[in-house]
Amino acid sequence: MVILSKPAIEHFGCIRNKQAATLFPPLIPLVDLSKPDSRQQIIKACEEFGFFKVINHGVPMDFISRLESEATKFFSLPLSEKEKTGQPQPYGYGNKRIGPNGDVGWVEYLLLTTNQDPNLLGTENPESFRIALDNYMAAVKKMACEILEMIADGLKVQPRNVLSKLMMDEQSDSVFRLNHYPPCPEVVQSLNGTSSNVIGFGEHTDPQIISVLRSNNTSGLQISLRDGTWISVPPDQYSFFINVGDSLQVMTNGRFKSVKHRVLANSVKSRLSMIYFCGPPLSEKIAPLPSLMRGDQQSLYKEFTWFEYKKSAYSSRLADNRLMHFEKIVAS
């Protein structure tokens, strides 16, 4: 568990909640992957929210629980043991500092490539961790590819593996992240009824194609709606949540929007999340799919490689609009 001294909390972002929560917040889109209309539901969710929840996903619960157990063991190690994994440059163990540009959060994390050698991990049984990682990531990768092919079907683009092949490529630049948010005693309720929430992970969008999130049953995740309203996502340890990333926004020429999201610290319970970020090969050119362009429709974005965008994204602050530097000025 991360132990933070009281003065350190001053360095963390806080959100003052002065308004009552929305009485009837919109429901998070729910997609049952076993249903025949799941393609249409995914497209609608990507257009309206950039975010949805999936059930009947096919990932064995045993794989999920085993990796959660291994991750819990890792984060329970003394800080000196966890730091043997190495500083996140960008891969490795991180504590409070998120990236190299000054962002901080009430979080510790382990960032891995999807072919990471677990012998580099500071655990007593790296083989057990390796098996848990391999099983979980293989199952989640399979599900993510199926979702990307459903998206292609729903958009009526050919071939249907136009998106999934980027993940299946041996050079795919996918990454995997384990986040641990310890209980934060500084989350307080003031006398006048306002509350103060400590930022666990600041607001941002994901730069990849999609990201696949699973967490334990602790709340904290919030997404931003199109009007800027933030809503909480009820936790569900048996399901997965899918984020549209910046790259998919570009590939659909803005038809899908990457979802801005954040995590607030919990005062009582630890939150553990596992995120598979589906990235293309570094040399892959990112641009709107030609089959989605109609007539004289113009591209809203300049073409770029994933390497170029990744370099730009990871040189920015979390909350920055990373795509702004790649937008075209389109004449009306």
Coordinates of C-alpha atoms in Angstrom, one line a residue:
M1 CA 0.0 0.0 0.0
V2 CA 1.2 3.5 -0.7
I3 CA 1.7 5.6 2.4
L4 CA 1.6 9.3 1.8
S5 CA 2.5 11.8 4.5
K6 CA -0.1 14.5 5.3
P7 CA 1.8 17.4 3.8
A8 CA 2.2 15.5 0.5
I9 CA -1.5 15.7 -0.2
E10 CA -1.1 19.4 -1.0
H11 CA 0.6 18.4 -4.2
F12 CA -2.4 16.4 -5.4
G13 CA -5.3 17.9 -7.4
C14 CA -8.6 18.2 -5.6
I15 CA -12.1 18.6 -6.8
R16 CA -14.7 20.5 -4.8
N17 CA -18.1 19.1 -5.3
K18 CA -20.6 22.0 -4.5
Q19 CA -23.4 20.8 -6.6
A20 CA -25.7 17.9 -5.9
A21 CA -25.3 14.8 -8.0
T22 CA -27.5 14.5 -11.1
L23 CA -30.7 12.8 -9.9
F24 CA -31.1 10.8 -13.1
P25 CA -27.6 10.4 -14.8
P26 CA -27.7 8.7 -18.2
L27 CA -27.2 5.0 -18.0
I28 CA -23.8 3.7 -19.2
P29 CA -24.3 1.8 -22.5
L30 CA -24.5 -2.0 -21.9
V31 CA -23.5 -4.3 -24.7
D32 CA -24.1 -8.1 -24.5
L33 CA -21.6 -9.5 -26.9
S34 CA -23.7 -12.7 -27.3
K35 CA -26.7 -10.8 -28.7
P36 CA -27.2 -10.3 -32.5
D37 CA -27.7 -6.6 -32.2
S38 CA -24.4 -6.0 -30.3
R39 CA -22.7 -4.4 -33.4
Q40 CA -25.4 -1.7 -33.6
Q41 CA -25.2 -1.1 -29.9
I42 CA -21.4 -0.7 -30.0
I43 CA -21.6 1.8 -32.8
K44 CA -24.3 3.8 -31.0
A45 CA -22.3 3.8 -27.8
C46 CA -19.1 4.9 -29.5
E47 CA -20.9 7.8 -31.2
E48 CA -22.8 9.0 -28.2
F49 CA -20.4 8.2 -25.2
G50 CA -17.1 6.9 -26.6
F51 CA -17.5 4.3 -23.8
F52 CA -19.5 1.2 -23.0
K53 CA -19.7 -1.8 -20.7
V54 CA -19.6 -5.4 -22.0
I55 CA -21.0 -8.6 -20.6
N56 CA -20.8 -12.2 -21.9
H57 CA -17.3 -11.2 -22.9
G58 CA -15.8 -14.7 -22.8
V59 CA -12.9 -13.9 -20.5
P60 CA -12.8 -16.6 -17.8
M61 CA -13.3 -15.3 -14.3
D62 CA -10.5 -17.6 -13.2
F63 CA -8.0 -15.6 -15.3
I64 CA -9.4 -12.3 -13.9
S65 CA -9.2 -13.4 -10.2
R66 CA -5.8 -14.9 -10.6
L67 CA -4.3 -11.8 -12.0
E68 CA -6.0 -9.6 -9.5
S69 CA -4.5 -11.8 -6.7
E70 CA -1.0 -11.6 -8.2
A71 CA -1.4 -7.8 -8.6
T72 CA -2.5 -7.5 -5.0
K73 CA 0.5 -9.4 -3.8
F74 CA 2.8 -7.1 -5.9
F75 CA 1.3 -3.9 -4.6
S76 CA 1.4 -5.3 -1.0
L77 CA 5.2 -5.6 -1.2
P78 CA 7.4 -3.0 0.6
L79 CA 8.1 0.0 -1.5
S80 CA 11.8 -0.9 -1.8
E81 CA 10.9 -4.2 -3.3
K82 CA 8.5 -2.7 -5.8
E83 CA 11.0 -0.1 -6.9
K84 CA 13.4 -3.0 -7.9
T85 CA 11.1 -3.3 -11.0
G86 CA 12.7 -0.1 -12.2
Q87 CA 11.5 3.4 -12.7
P88 CA 8.8 3.9 -15.4
Q89 CA 10.8 5.0 -18.4
P90 CA 8.1 4.5 -19.6
Y91 CA 7.8 0.8 -18.4
G92 CA 8.1 -0.2 -14.8
Y93 CA 6.8 0.7 -11.4
G94 CA 5.5 4.2 -10.7
N95 CA 4.4 5.8 -7.5
K96 CA 2.4 9.1 -7.5
R97 CA 4.1 10.6 -10.5
I98 CA 2.3 9.9 -13.7
G99 CA 4.6 10.4 -16.7
P100 CA 7.5 12.8 -17.0
N101 CA 5.5 16.1 -17.3
G102 CA 4.5 16.9 -13.7
D103 CA 1.2 15.0 -13.4
V104 CA 0.6 13.4 -10.0
G105 CA -2.2 11.2 -8.6
W106 CA -3.1 9.1 -5.6
V107 CA -2.0 6.0 -7.4
E108 CA 0.8 3.5 -7.8
Y109 CA 1.1 1.5 -10.9
L110 CA 2.9 -1.1 -13.0
L111 CA 3.2 -0.4 -16.7
L112 CA 4.2 -3.3 -19.0
T113 CA 4.6 -4.0 -22.6
T114 CA 2.3 -6.9 -23.6
N115 CA 5.4 -9.1 -24.0
Q116 CA 7.0 -8.0 -20.7
D117 CA 9.4 -10.4 -19.0
P118 CA 7.9 -11.0 -15.5
N119 CA 11.4 -12.0 -14.3
L120 CA 11.9 -8.2 -14.2
L121 CA 9.1 -7.9 -11.6
G122 CA 9.9 -7.8 -8.0
T123 CA 7.8 -10.7 -6.9
E124 CA 8.6 -13.9 -5.0
N125 CA 7.0 -16.0 -7.7
P126 CA 7.5 -14.4 -11.1
E127 CA 6.5 -17.6 -12.9
S128 CA 3.0 -17.4 -11.3
F129 CA 2.7 -13.7 -12.2
R130 CA 3.8 -14.5 -15.8
I131 CA 1.2 -17.2 -16.2
A132 CA -1.5 -15.0 -14.8
L133 CA -0.5 -12.1 -17.1
D134 CA -0.2 -14.3 -20.2
N135 CA -3.6 -16.0 -19.7
Y136 CA -5.4 -12.7 -18.9
M137 CA -3.8 -10.7 -21.7
A138 CA -4.5 -13.4 -24.3
A139 CA -8.1 -13.6 -23.4
V140 CA -8.6 -9.8 -23.3
K141 CA -6.8 -9.4 -26.6
K142 CA -9.1 -12.0 -28.2
M143 CA -12.2 -10.1 -26.9
A144 CA -10.8 -6.7 -28.0
C145 CA -10.2 -8.1 -31.5
E146 CA -13.8 -9.4 -31.7
I147 CA -15.0 -5.9 -30.6
L148 CA -12.9 -4.2 -33.2
E149 CA -14.3 -6.5 -35.9
M150 CA -17.8 -5.8 -34.7
I151 CA -17.0 -2.1 -35.1
A152 CA -15.8 -2.7 -38.6
D153 CA -19.0 -4.7 -39.4
G154 CA -21.2 -2.0 -37.8
L155 CA -19.4 0.7 -39.9
K156 CA -19.7 -1.5 -43.0
V157 CA -16.0 -1.3 -43.8
Q158 CA -14.0 -4.0 -45.4
P159 CA -12.0 -6.0 -44.7
R160 CA -13.6 -6.7 -41.2
N161 CA -10.1 -7.1 -39.7
V162 CA -9.0 -3.6 -40.8
L163 CA -8.8 -2.6 -37.1
S164 CA -8.1 -5.9 -35.4
K165 CA -5.2 -6.7 -37.6
L166 CA -3.3 -3.7 -36.0
M167 CA -3.6 -5.5 -32.7
M168 CA -2.7 -8.9 -34.1
D169 CA 0.4 -7.6 -35.8
E170 CA 3.6 -8.9 -34.2
Q171 CA 4.8 -5.3 -34.0
S172 CA 1.6 -4.1 -32.3
D173 CA 2.5 -1.4 -29.7
S174 CA -0.1 -2.5 -27.1
V175 CA 0.7 -1.9 -23.4
F176 CA -0.8 -3.2 -20.2
R177 CA -1.3 -1.3 -17.0
L178 CA -2.1 -2.2 -13.4
N179 CA -3.3 0.7 -11.3
H180 CA -3.6 0.5 -7.5
Y181 CA -5.4 3.4 -5.7
P182 CA -4.9 3.0 -1.9
P183 CA -7.6 4.3 0.5
C184 CA -7.2 8.1 0.8
P185 CA -8.1 9.5 4.2
E186 CA -8.0 13.0 2.8
V187 CA -11.3 12.6 1.0
V188 CA -13.4 14.6 3.4
Q189 CA -16.9 15.9 3.8
S190 CA -17.0 19.5 5.0
L191 CA -19.5 21.1 7.4
N192 CA -21.3 23.1 4.7
G193 CA -22.1 19.9 2.8
T194 CA -19.4 20.2 0.1
S195 CA -17.0 17.4 -0.4
S196 CA -13.4 17.3 -1.5
N197 CA -12.2 14.5 -3.7
V198 CA -8.5 13.8 -4.3
I199 CA -7.5 13.0 -7.9
G200 CA -6.4 9.4 -8.2
F201 CA -5.7 9.7 -11.9
G202 CA -6.3 13.0 -13.7
E203 CA -8.7 13.6 -16.6
H204 CA -7.4 12.4 -20.0
T205 CA -8.2 10.5 -23.1
D206 CA -6.3 7.4 -24.2
P207 CA -4.2 7.8 -27.3
Q208 CA -4.6 4.2 -28.6
I209 CA -7.4 2.6 -30.7
I210 CA -9.4 1.3 -27.8
S211 CA -8.6 0.4 -24.2
V212 CA -10.1 -2.5 -22.2
L213 CA -10.7 -1.8 -18.5
R214 CA -11.6 -4.1 -15.7
S215 CA -11.5 -3.1 -12.0
N216 CA -12.5 -4.5 -8.6
N217 CA -15.7 -3.5 -7.0
T218 CA -14.5 -0.1 -5.7
S219 CA -15.9 3.1 -7.2
G220 CA -13.9 6.0 -8.5
L221 CA -14.0 6.0 -12.3
Q222 CA -15.8 8.9 -14.0
I223 CA -16.4 9.8 -17.6
S224 CA -17.2 13.2 -19.2
L225 CA -20.3 13.5 -21.3
R226 CA -20.4 15.6 -24.5
D227 CA -21.7 18.6 -22.5
G228 CA -18.8 18.4 -20.0
T229 CA -20.8 16.9 -17.2
W230 CA -18.9 14.2 -15.2
I231 CA -20.8 11.1 -14.2
S232 CA -19.6 8.2 -12.1
V233 CA -19.4 4.7 -13.5
P234 CA -20.8 2.1 -11.2
P235 CA -18.1 -0.6 -10.6
D236 CA -18.7 -4.1 -11.8
Q237 CA -15.9 -6.7 -11.2
Y238 CA -17.5 -9.2 -13.6
S239 CA -17.6 -6.9 -16.6
F240 CA -15.3 -4.9 -18.8
F241 CA -15.5 -1.3 -19.9
I242 CA -14.3 -0.1 -23.4
N243 CA -12.9 3.3 -24.0
V244 CA -12.7 4.8 -27.5
G245 CA -9.1 6.2 -28.0
D246 CA -7.8 9.1 -29.9
S247 CA -6.6 6.9 -32.8
L248 CA -10.0 5.4 -33.4
Q249 CA -11.5 9.0 -33.3
V250 CA -9.1 9.9 -36.2
M251 CA -9.8 6.6 -38.1
T252 CA -13.5 7.4 -38.0
N253 CA -12.9 11.0 -38.9
G254 CA -14.5 12.2 -35.7
R255 CA -17.6 10.1 -35.9
F256 CA -16.5 8.4 -32.7
K257 CA -15.0 10.6 -29.9
S258 CA -12.4 9.5 -27.5
V259 CA -13.8 9.6 -24.0
K260 CA -12.3 11.9 -21.4
H261 CA -12.1 10.0 -18.0
R262 CA -10.6 10.3 -14.6
V263 CA -10.4 8.4 -11.3
L264 CA -11.2 9.9 -7.9
A265 CA -9.6 8.4 -4.8
N266 CA -11.8 6.4 -2.3
S267 CA -11.6 7.2 1.4
V268 CA -12.2 3.6 2.6
K269 CA -11.4 1.0 0.0
S270 CA -8.5 0.2 -2.4
R271 CA -9.2 0.2 -6.1
L272 CA -7.4 -2.1 -8.4
S273 CA -7.8 -1.7 -12.2
M274 CA -6.3 -3.5 -15.2
I275 CA -6.2 -1.8 -18.5
Y276 CA -5.1 -3.3 -21.9
F277 CA -4.3 -0.4 -24.3
C278 CA -4.7 -1.6 -27.9
G279 CA -2.0 0.1 -29.9
P280 CA -1.0 -0.3 -33.6
P281 CA 2.6 -0.8 -34.8
L282 CA 4.8 2.2 -34.4
S283 CA 5.1 2.6 -38.2
E284 CA 1.3 2.4 -38.8
K285 CA -0.1 5.5 -40.5
I286 CA -3.2 6.8 -38.7
A287 CA -5.8 8.6 -40.9
P288 CA -9.5 8.3 -41.6
L289 CA -10.5 5.0 -43.2
P290 CA -11.1 5.7 -46.9
S291 CA -14.3 3.7 -47.0
L292 CA -15.8 6.0 -44.3
M293 CA -15.2 9.1 -46.4
R294 CA -18.2 10.1 -48.5
G295 CA -18.1 12.2 -51.6
D296 CA -16.1 15.4 -51.1
Q297 CA -15.9 14.9 -47.4
Q298 CA -12.6 16.2 -46.1
S299 CA -10.4 14.7 -43.4
L300 CA -10.4 16.5 -40.1
Y301 CA -6.9 15.3 -39.3
K302 CA -3.5 15.3 -40.8
E303 CA -2.0 11.8 -41.4
F304 CA 0.5 10.7 -38.8
T305 CA 2.3 7.6 -37.7
W306 CA 1.5 6.0 -34.4
F307 CA 5.1 6.7 -33.4
E308 CA 4.6 10.4 -34.1
Y309 CA 1.4 10.6 -32.1
K310 CA 2.7 8.6 -29.2
K311 CA 5.7 10.8 -28.9
S312 CA 3.6 13.9 -29.0
A313 CA 1.0 12.4 -26.5
Y314 CA 3.6 11.4 -24.0
S315 CA 5.2 14.8 -24.2
S316 CA 2.0 16.4 -23.1
R317 CA 0.2 16.9 -19.8
L318 CA -2.6 14.4 -19.0
A319 CA -5.4 16.9 -19.6
D320 CA -4.0 18.4 -22.8
N321 CA -5.9 18.1 -26.1
R322 CA -3.4 16.0 -27.8
L323 CA -5.2 15.8 -31.1
M324 CA -5.3 19.5 -31.5
H325 CA -1.8 19.5 -33.0
F326 CA -3.0 17.1 -35.7
E327 CA -6.3 18.7 -36.7
K328 CA -6.7 20.2 -40.1
I329 CA -8.2 23.6 -40.7
V330 CA -11.1 22.6 -42.9
A331 CA -12.7 25.3 -45.1
S332 CA -16.4 25.6 -44.6

